[in-house]
Amino acid sequence: MTTISDVKKLIAPLLERHHDLALVNRKLIIKSVRHVLRFVCIDRRSDPFTFAADTAVNLSFLNFGGWSLSGGRMLYIPGRLWDTRDPESLQLLRDMIEFEALPELRAINTIDDFVAHRSNDPENSRYFFANLNCLAVIAIVKGDLDKAASILEAGLASGKQDCVPKYYPLLLARDQQGLLDFFRRQQLNSIAALKLESYFEPAPFPVELQGQPGARLHPGPA
């Protein structure tokens, strides 16, 4: 299996050239981390020398353990394996990360950017639009509690939503502040599980910016 030392050697030139990057275990993350997680994962294979590389895009206020690899794509060249013994292979991957993956990831700053990005999921794998909990959570943080409730109610009635989320009683009560507090706590838990505390910058949810022309609780993107 590739080691963390192997990953550091692979990524070192990118870290030197791009000050908005940081390596956290096997994740090459884009700083700063707010509502959208964006990173490249260098993953192990059973072979001791070859490895996989994937991009990932997700929302930090969802409930994660130590992993959040979804919403991205595999980085590969047909017929070639990424191999720690092959300098040409490593340089090809660095180039793919630097000139393809990073520009794509940097363009996804806000929750709306995330939704637009996931709207381009292939027709045969539209996992995002099948994830009713995620769609409901996005509606909540944007302030549309009725939409969130209708998404979950329809999903529960049809069996497409297989369990009642913990925040559901707050949603039924239309307790907007309680819901935002819930997702802030969940965000902090997810950031801790992913070991991203050093790079996390709290930001307001979209609903908190409504009715405040030009106002932001944080200067960066939400």
PDB file of C-alpha atoms in Angstrom:
ATOM      1  CA  MET A   1       0.000   0.000   0.000  1.00  0.00           C
ATOM      2  CA  THR A   2       1.149   3.546  -0.655  1.00  0.00           C
ATOM      3  CA  THR A   3       2.250   5.288   2.524  1.00  0.00           C
ATOM      4  CA  ILE A   4       1.613   8.812   3.778  1.00  0.00           C
ATOM      5  CA  SER A   5       5.278   9.466   2.998  1.00  0.00           C
ATOM      6  CA  ASP A   6       4.625   8.496  -0.632  1.00  0.00           C
ATOM      7  CA  VAL A   7       1.668  10.883  -0.740  1.00  0.00           C
ATOM      8  CA  LYS A   8       3.755  13.725   0.692  1.00  0.00           C
ATOM      9  CA  LYS A   9       6.447  13.227  -1.949  1.00  0.00           C
ATOM     10  CA  LEU A  10       3.834  13.215  -4.702  1.00  0.00           C
ATOM     11  CA  ILE A  11       2.096  16.357  -3.469  1.00  0.00           C
ATOM     12  CA  ALA A  12       5.120  18.384  -2.294  1.00  0.00           C
ATOM     13  CA  PRO A  13       5.625  20.334  -5.579  1.00  0.00           C
ATOM     14  CA  LEU A  14       1.947  21.325  -5.621  1.00  0.00           C
ATOM     15  CA  LEU A  15       2.073  22.559  -2.028  1.00  0.00           C
ATOM     16  CA  GLU A  16       5.102  24.685  -2.896  1.00  0.00           C
ATOM     17  CA  ARG A  17       3.359  26.330  -5.851  1.00  0.00           C
ATOM     18  CA  HIS A  18      -0.169  26.753  -4.449  1.00  0.00           C
ATOM     19  CA  HIS A  19      -0.622  28.409  -1.074  1.00  0.00           C
ATOM     20  CA  ASP A  20      -4.331  27.598  -0.915  1.00  0.00           C
ATOM     21  CA  LEU A  21      -3.569  23.861  -0.599  1.00  0.00           C
ATOM     22  CA  ALA A  22      -2.900  21.693   2.434  1.00  0.00           C
ATOM     23  CA  LEU A  23      -2.336  17.982   2.884  1.00  0.00           C
ATOM     24  CA  VAL A  24      -4.410  16.276   5.591  1.00  0.00           C
ATOM     25  CA  ASN A  25      -3.540  12.582   5.699  1.00  0.00           C
ATOM     26  CA  ARG A  26      -4.425  11.486   2.146  1.00  0.00           C
ATOM     27  CA  LYS A  27      -6.557  14.511   1.310  1.00  0.00           C
ATOM     28  CA  LEU A  28      -5.160  17.446  -0.653  1.00  0.00           C
ATOM     29  CA  ILE A  29      -7.643  20.087   0.459  1.00  0.00           C
ATOM     30  CA  ILE A  30      -8.388  23.566  -0.826  1.00  0.00           C
ATOM     31  CA  LYS A  31      -8.382  26.205   1.905  1.00  0.00           C
ATOM     32  CA  SER A  32     -10.275  27.698   3.532  1.00  0.00           C
ATOM     33  CA  VAL A  33     -12.912  25.151   4.454  1.00  0.00           C
ATOM     34  CA  ARG A  34     -16.363  26.651   4.929  1.00  0.00           C
ATOM     35  CA  HIS A  35     -19.624  25.094   3.745  1.00  0.00           C
ATOM     36  CA  VAL A  36     -18.106  23.280   0.754  1.00  0.00           C
ATOM     37  CA  LEU A  37     -15.443  20.592   1.082  1.00  0.00           C
ATOM     38  CA  ARG A  38     -13.118  20.320  -1.933  1.00  0.00           C
ATOM     39  CA  PHE A  39     -10.195  17.959  -2.104  1.00  0.00           C
ATOM     40  CA  VAL A  40      -8.203  15.376  -4.038  1.00  0.00           C
ATOM     41  CA  CYS A  41      -7.825  12.012  -2.323  1.00  0.00           C
ATOM     42  CA  ILE A  42      -4.796   9.803  -2.887  1.00  0.00           C
ATOM     43  CA  ASP A  43      -6.127   6.374  -1.963  1.00  0.00           C
ATOM     44  CA  ARG A  44      -4.456   3.054  -1.344  1.00  0.00           C
ATOM     45  CA  ARG A  45      -4.728  -0.096  -3.407  1.00  0.00           C
ATOM     46  CA  SER A  46      -3.814  -3.609  -2.363  1.00  0.00           C
ATOM     47  CA  ASP A  47      -0.729  -3.405  -4.581  1.00  0.00           C
ATOM     48  CA  PRO A  48       2.144  -1.833  -2.589  1.00  0.00           C
ATOM     49  CA  PHE A  49       3.129   0.597  -5.369  1.00  0.00           C
ATOM     50  CA  THR A  50      -0.013   1.638  -7.230  1.00  0.00           C
ATOM     51  CA  PHE A  51      -2.707   3.984  -5.961  1.00  0.00           C
ATOM     52  CA  ALA A  52      -5.922   5.753  -6.975  1.00  0.00           C
ATOM     53  CA  ALA A  53      -6.706   9.457  -7.164  1.00  0.00           C
ATOM     54  CA  ASP A  54     -10.181  10.997  -6.941  1.00  0.00           C
ATOM     55  CA  THR A  55     -11.627  14.443  -6.499  1.00  0.00           C
ATOM     56  CA  ALA A  56     -14.345  15.005  -3.904  1.00  0.00           C
ATOM     57  CA  VAL A  57     -16.896  17.778  -3.396  1.00  0.00           C
ATOM     58  CA  ASN A  58     -19.258  17.725  -0.455  1.00  0.00           C
ATOM     59  CA  LEU A  59     -21.005  19.873   2.148  1.00  0.00           C
ATOM     60  CA  SER A  60     -19.305  20.279   5.511  1.00  0.00           C
ATOM     61  CA  PHE A  61     -22.563  20.502   7.462  1.00  0.00           C
ATOM     62  CA  LEU A  62     -23.649  16.995   6.513  1.00  0.00           C
ATOM     63  CA  ASN A  63     -22.962  14.164   8.946  1.00  0.00           C
ATOM     64  CA  PHE A  64     -19.590  12.541   8.251  1.00  0.00           C
ATOM     65  CA  GLY A  65     -17.347  10.117  10.011  1.00  0.00           C
ATOM     66  CA  GLY A  66     -13.757  10.233   8.829  1.00  0.00           C
ATOM     67  CA  TRP A  67     -14.618  10.117   5.123  1.00  0.00           C
ATOM     68  CA  SER A  68     -16.568  12.199   2.631  1.00  0.00           C
ATOM     69  CA  LEU A  69     -15.445  10.919  -0.765  1.00  0.00           C
ATOM     70  CA  SER A  70     -18.277  11.731  -3.174  1.00  0.00           C
ATOM     71  CA  GLY A  71     -19.367  14.354  -5.657  1.00  0.00           C
ATOM     72  CA  GLY A  72     -16.148  14.212  -7.638  1.00  0.00           C
ATOM     73  CA  ARG A  73     -14.506  12.081 -10.282  1.00  0.00           C
ATOM     74  CA  MET A  74     -11.700   9.605 -10.738  1.00  0.00           C
ATOM     75  CA  LEU A  75      -8.426  10.984 -12.036  1.00  0.00           C
ATOM     76  CA  TYR A  76      -6.979   8.483 -14.477  1.00  0.00           C
ATOM     77  CA  ILE A  77      -5.553   7.921 -17.926  1.00  0.00           C
ATOM     78  CA  PRO A  78      -6.945   4.851 -19.731  1.00  0.00           C
ATOM     79  CA  GLY A  79      -4.439   2.027 -19.756  1.00  0.00           C
ATOM     80  CA  ARG A  80      -2.168   3.582 -17.109  1.00  0.00           C
ATOM     81  CA  LEU A  81      -1.818   3.009 -13.384  1.00  0.00           C
ATOM     82  CA  TRP A  82      -0.488   5.611 -10.979  1.00  0.00           C
ATOM     83  CA  ASP A  83       2.695   4.013  -9.655  1.00  0.00           C
ATOM     84  CA  THR A  84       5.127   5.300  -7.019  1.00  0.00           C
ATOM     85  CA  ARG A  85       8.038   3.661  -8.904  1.00  0.00           C
ATOM     86  CA  ASP A  86       7.272   5.512 -12.140  1.00  0.00           C
ATOM     87  CA  PRO A  87       8.345   9.198 -12.169  1.00  0.00           C
ATOM     88  CA  GLU A  88       6.509   9.798 -15.449  1.00  0.00           C
ATOM     89  CA  SER A  89       3.284   8.479 -13.919  1.00  0.00           C
ATOM     90  CA  LEU A  90       3.672  10.758 -10.900  1.00  0.00           C
ATOM     91  CA  GLN A  91       4.290  13.831 -13.046  1.00  0.00           C
ATOM     92  CA  LEU A  92       1.295  13.056 -15.244  1.00  0.00           C
ATOM     93  CA  LEU A  93      -0.892  12.903 -12.138  1.00  0.00           C
ATOM     94  CA  ARG A  94       0.546  16.147 -10.763  1.00  0.00           C
ATOM     95  CA  ASP A  95      -0.265  17.835 -14.060  1.00  0.00           C
ATOM     96  CA  MET A  96      -3.793  16.421 -14.042  1.00  0.00           C
ATOM     97  CA  ILE A  97      -4.341  17.660 -10.496  1.00  0.00           C
ATOM     98  CA  GLU A  98      -2.815  21.089 -11.117  1.00  0.00           C
ATOM     99  CA  PHE A  99      -4.312  21.936 -14.497  1.00  0.00           C
ATOM    100  CA  GLU A 100      -7.610  20.018 -14.475  1.00  0.00           C
ATOM    101  CA  ALA A 101      -8.780  19.079 -10.982  1.00  0.00           C
ATOM    102  CA  LEU A 102      -7.805  22.192  -9.031  1.00  0.00           C
ATOM    103  CA  PRO A 103      -9.437  24.699 -11.424  1.00  0.00           C
ATOM    104  CA  GLU A 104     -12.646  22.627 -11.312  1.00  0.00           C
ATOM    105  CA  LEU A 105     -12.625  22.446  -7.518  1.00  0.00           C
ATOM    106  CA  ARG A 106     -11.741  26.107  -6.984  1.00  0.00           C
ATOM    107  CA  ALA A 107     -14.802  27.110  -9.014  1.00  0.00           C
ATOM    108  CA  ILE A 108     -17.087  25.446  -6.431  1.00  0.00           C
ATOM    109  CA  ASN A 109     -17.229  27.947  -3.586  1.00  0.00           C
ATOM    110  CA  THR A 110     -20.849  28.240  -2.479  1.00  0.00           C
ATOM    111  CA  ILE A 111     -23.776  25.928  -1.828  1.00  0.00           C
ATOM    112  CA  ASP A 112     -25.320  27.066  -5.119  1.00  0.00           C
ATOM    113  CA  ASP A 113     -22.041  26.195  -6.876  1.00  0.00           C
ATOM    114  CA  PHE A 114     -22.208  22.767  -5.258  1.00  0.00           C
ATOM    115  CA  VAL A 115     -25.772  22.187  -6.483  1.00  0.00           C
ATOM    116  CA  ALA A 116     -24.838  23.321 -10.002  1.00  0.00           C
ATOM    117  CA  HIS A 117     -21.829  20.998  -9.954  1.00  0.00           C
ATOM    118  CA  ARG A 118     -23.865  17.995  -8.823  1.00  0.00           C
ATOM    119  CA  SER A 119     -26.525  18.802 -11.418  1.00  0.00           C
ATOM    120  CA  ASN A 120     -23.954  17.645 -13.961  1.00  0.00           C
ATOM    121  CA  ASP A 121     -23.790  14.144 -12.500  1.00  0.00           C
ATOM    122  CA  PRO A 122     -24.128  11.535 -15.286  1.00  0.00           C
ATOM    123  CA  GLU A 123     -27.708  10.535 -15.994  1.00  0.00           C
ATOM    124  CA  ASN A 124     -27.017   6.924 -14.969  1.00  0.00           C
ATOM    125  CA  SER A 125     -25.542   7.895 -11.585  1.00  0.00           C
ATOM    126  CA  ARG A 126     -27.538  10.842 -10.275  1.00  0.00           C
ATOM    127  CA  TYR A 127     -26.901   9.982  -6.649  1.00  0.00           C
ATOM    128  CA  PHE A 128     -27.256  13.600  -5.590  1.00  0.00           C
ATOM    129  CA  PHE A 129     -30.867  13.864  -6.754  1.00  0.00           C
ATOM    130  CA  ALA A 130     -31.687  10.541  -5.093  1.00  0.00           C
ATOM    131  CA  ASN A 131     -30.312  11.789  -1.770  1.00  0.00           C
ATOM    132  CA  LEU A 132     -33.480  13.321  -0.380  1.00  0.00           C
ATOM    133  CA  ASN A 133     -31.898  14.097   2.974  1.00  0.00           C
ATOM    134  CA  CYS A 134     -29.198  16.181   1.290  1.00  0.00           C
ATOM    135  CA  LEU A 135     -31.764  18.027  -0.827  1.00  0.00           C
ATOM    136  CA  ALA A 136     -33.853  18.741   2.262  1.00  0.00           C
ATOM    137  CA  VAL A 137     -30.852  20.010   4.227  1.00  0.00           C
ATOM    138  CA  ILE A 138     -29.911  22.378   1.403  1.00  0.00           C
ATOM    139  CA  ALA A 139     -33.472  23.718   1.364  1.00  0.00           C
ATOM    140  CA  ILE A 140     -33.299  24.256   5.138  1.00  0.00           C
ATOM    141  CA  VAL A 141     -30.066  26.242   5.141  1.00  0.00           C
ATOM    142  CA  LYS A 142     -31.448  28.349   2.288  1.00  0.00           C
ATOM    143  CA  GLY A 143     -34.559  29.098   4.356  1.00  0.00           C
ATOM    144  CA  ASP A 144     -37.217  27.063   2.525  1.00  0.00           C
ATOM    145  CA  LEU A 145     -38.549  24.886   5.333  1.00  0.00           C
ATOM    146  CA  ASP A 146     -41.774  24.021   3.499  1.00  0.00           C
ATOM    147  CA  LYS A 147     -39.781  22.650   0.563  1.00  0.00           C
ATOM    148  CA  ALA A 148     -37.575  20.639   2.899  1.00  0.00           C
ATOM    149  CA  ALA A 149     -40.602  19.164   4.656  1.00  0.00           C
ATOM    150  CA  SER A 150     -42.291  18.236   1.365  1.00  0.00           C
ATOM    151  CA  ILE A 151     -39.106  16.500   0.147  1.00  0.00           C
ATOM    152  CA  LEU A 152     -38.822  14.381   3.267  1.00  0.00           C
ATOM    153  CA  GLU A 153     -42.540  13.677   3.591  1.00  0.00           C
ATOM    154  CA  ALA A 154     -42.738  12.450   0.000  1.00  0.00           C
ATOM    155  CA  GLY A 155     -39.597  10.370   0.477  1.00  0.00           C
ATOM    156  CA  LEU A 156     -40.829   8.766   3.690  1.00  0.00           C
ATOM    157  CA  ALA A 157     -44.236   8.017   2.162  1.00  0.00           C
ATOM    158  CA  SER A 158     -42.690   6.358  -0.894  1.00  0.00           C
ATOM    159  CA  GLY A 159     -39.937   4.527   0.949  1.00  0.00           C
ATOM    160  CA  LYS A 160     -37.201   6.433  -0.900  1.00  0.00           C
ATOM    161  CA  GLN A 161     -36.182   8.055   2.406  1.00  0.00           C
ATOM    162  CA  ASP A 162     -35.445   5.067   4.601  1.00  0.00           C
ATOM    163  CA  CYS A 163     -35.277   6.753   7.998  1.00  0.00           C
ATOM    164  CA  VAL A 164     -36.490   9.850   9.823  1.00  0.00           C
ATOM    165  CA  PRO A 165     -33.577  12.287  10.254  1.00  0.00           C
ATOM    166  CA  LYS A 166     -32.738  13.549  13.723  1.00  0.00           C
ATOM    167  CA  TYR A 167     -33.629  17.119  12.788  1.00  0.00           C
ATOM    168  CA  TYR A 168     -37.120  16.150  11.563  1.00  0.00           C
ATOM    169  CA  PRO A 169     -38.999  17.263  14.734  1.00  0.00           C
ATOM    170  CA  LEU A 170     -37.372  20.702  14.425  1.00  0.00           C
ATOM    171  CA  LEU A 171     -38.460  20.843  10.799  1.00  0.00           C
ATOM    172  CA  LEU A 172     -42.046  19.866  11.650  1.00  0.00           C
ATOM    173  CA  ALA A 173     -42.060  22.683  14.212  1.00  0.00           C
ATOM    174  CA  ARG A 174     -40.605  25.043  11.573  1.00  0.00           C
ATOM    175  CA  ASP A 175     -37.926  25.929  14.134  1.00  0.00           C
ATOM    176  CA  GLN A 176     -35.479  27.656  11.804  1.00  0.00           C
ATOM    177  CA  GLN A 177     -33.009  28.727  14.503  1.00  0.00           C
ATOM    178  CA  GLY A 178     -33.057  25.279  16.061  1.00  0.00           C
ATOM    179  CA  LEU A 179     -32.344  23.745  12.663  1.00  0.00           C
ATOM    180  CA  LEU A 180     -29.431  26.102  11.962  1.00  0.00           C
ATOM    181  CA  ASP A 181     -27.988  25.374  15.390  1.00  0.00           C
ATOM    182  CA  PHE A 182     -28.331  21.639  14.683  1.00  0.00           C
ATOM    183  CA  PHE A 183     -26.414  21.896  11.406  1.00  0.00           C
ATOM    184  CA  ARG A 184     -23.731  24.088  12.947  1.00  0.00           C
ATOM    185  CA  ARG A 185     -23.114  21.434  15.600  1.00  0.00           C
ATOM    186  CA  GLN A 186     -23.120  18.739  12.944  1.00  0.00           C
ATOM    187  CA  GLN A 187     -20.682  20.787  10.859  1.00  0.00           C
ATOM    188  CA  LEU A 188     -18.252  21.111  13.762  1.00  0.00           C
ATOM    189  CA  ASN A 189     -18.480  17.360  14.413  1.00  0.00           C
ATOM    190  CA  SER A 190     -17.821  16.566  10.747  1.00  0.00           C
ATOM    191  CA  ILE A 191     -14.907  18.981  10.536  1.00  0.00           C
ATOM    192  CA  ALA A 192     -13.381  17.336  13.615  1.00  0.00           C
ATOM    193  CA  ALA A 193     -13.927  13.824  12.216  1.00  0.00           C
ATOM    194  CA  LEU A 194     -12.201  14.845   8.974  1.00  0.00           C
ATOM    195  CA  LYS A 195      -9.375  16.525  10.963  1.00  0.00           C
ATOM    196  CA  LEU A 196      -9.909  19.859   9.217  1.00  0.00           C
ATOM    197  CA  GLU A 197     -10.177  22.093  12.301  1.00  0.00           C
ATOM    198  CA  SER A 198      -7.039  24.076  11.398  1.00  0.00           C
ATOM    199  CA  TYR A 199      -8.540  25.099   8.053  1.00  0.00           C
ATOM    200  CA  PHE A 200     -12.184  25.643   8.993  1.00  0.00           C
ATOM    201  CA  GLU A 201     -13.621  29.163   8.887  1.00  0.00           C
ATOM    202  CA  PRO A 202     -17.235  29.508  10.110  1.00  0.00           C
ATOM    203  CA  ALA A 203     -19.557  31.209   7.646  1.00  0.00           C
ATOM    204  CA  PRO A 204     -23.246  32.181   7.733  1.00  0.00           C
ATOM    205  CA  PHE A 205     -25.805  29.966   6.075  1.00  0.00           C
ATOM    206  CA  PRO A 206     -27.554  31.501   3.041  1.00  0.00           C
ATOM    207  CA  VAL A 207     -30.789  32.135   4.961  1.00  0.00           C
ATOM    208  CA  GLU A 208     -28.862  34.275   7.431  1.00  0.00           C
ATOM    209  CA  LEU A 209     -27.781  36.603   4.631  1.00  0.00           C
ATOM    210  CA  GLN A 210     -31.289  37.185   3.326  1.00  0.00           C
ATOM    211  CA  GLY A 211     -32.530  40.713   3.874  1.00  0.00           C
ATOM    212  CA  GLN A 212     -29.024  41.957   4.557  1.00  0.00           C
ATOM    213  CA  PRO A 213     -27.895  43.633   1.314  1.00  0.00           C
ATOM    214  CA  GLY A 214     -24.137  43.467   1.116  1.00  0.00           C
ATOM    215  CA  ALA A 215     -23.886  42.058   4.608  1.00  0.00           C
ATOM    216  CA  ARG A 216     -21.716  39.090   5.496  1.00  0.00           C
ATOM    217  CA  LEU A 217     -20.707  37.601   8.801  1.00  0.00           C
ATOM    218  CA  HIS A 218     -17.513  36.449   7.116  1.00  0.00           C
ATOM    219  CA  PRO A 219     -15.662  38.039   4.197  1.00  0.00           C
ATOM    220  CA  GLY A 220     -15.179  34.786   2.321  1.00  0.00           C
ATOM    221  CA  PRO A 221     -17.659  32.818   0.193  1.00  0.00           C
ATOM    222  CA  ALA A 222     -20.387  30.855   1.922  1.00  0.00           C
TER     223      ALA A 222
END
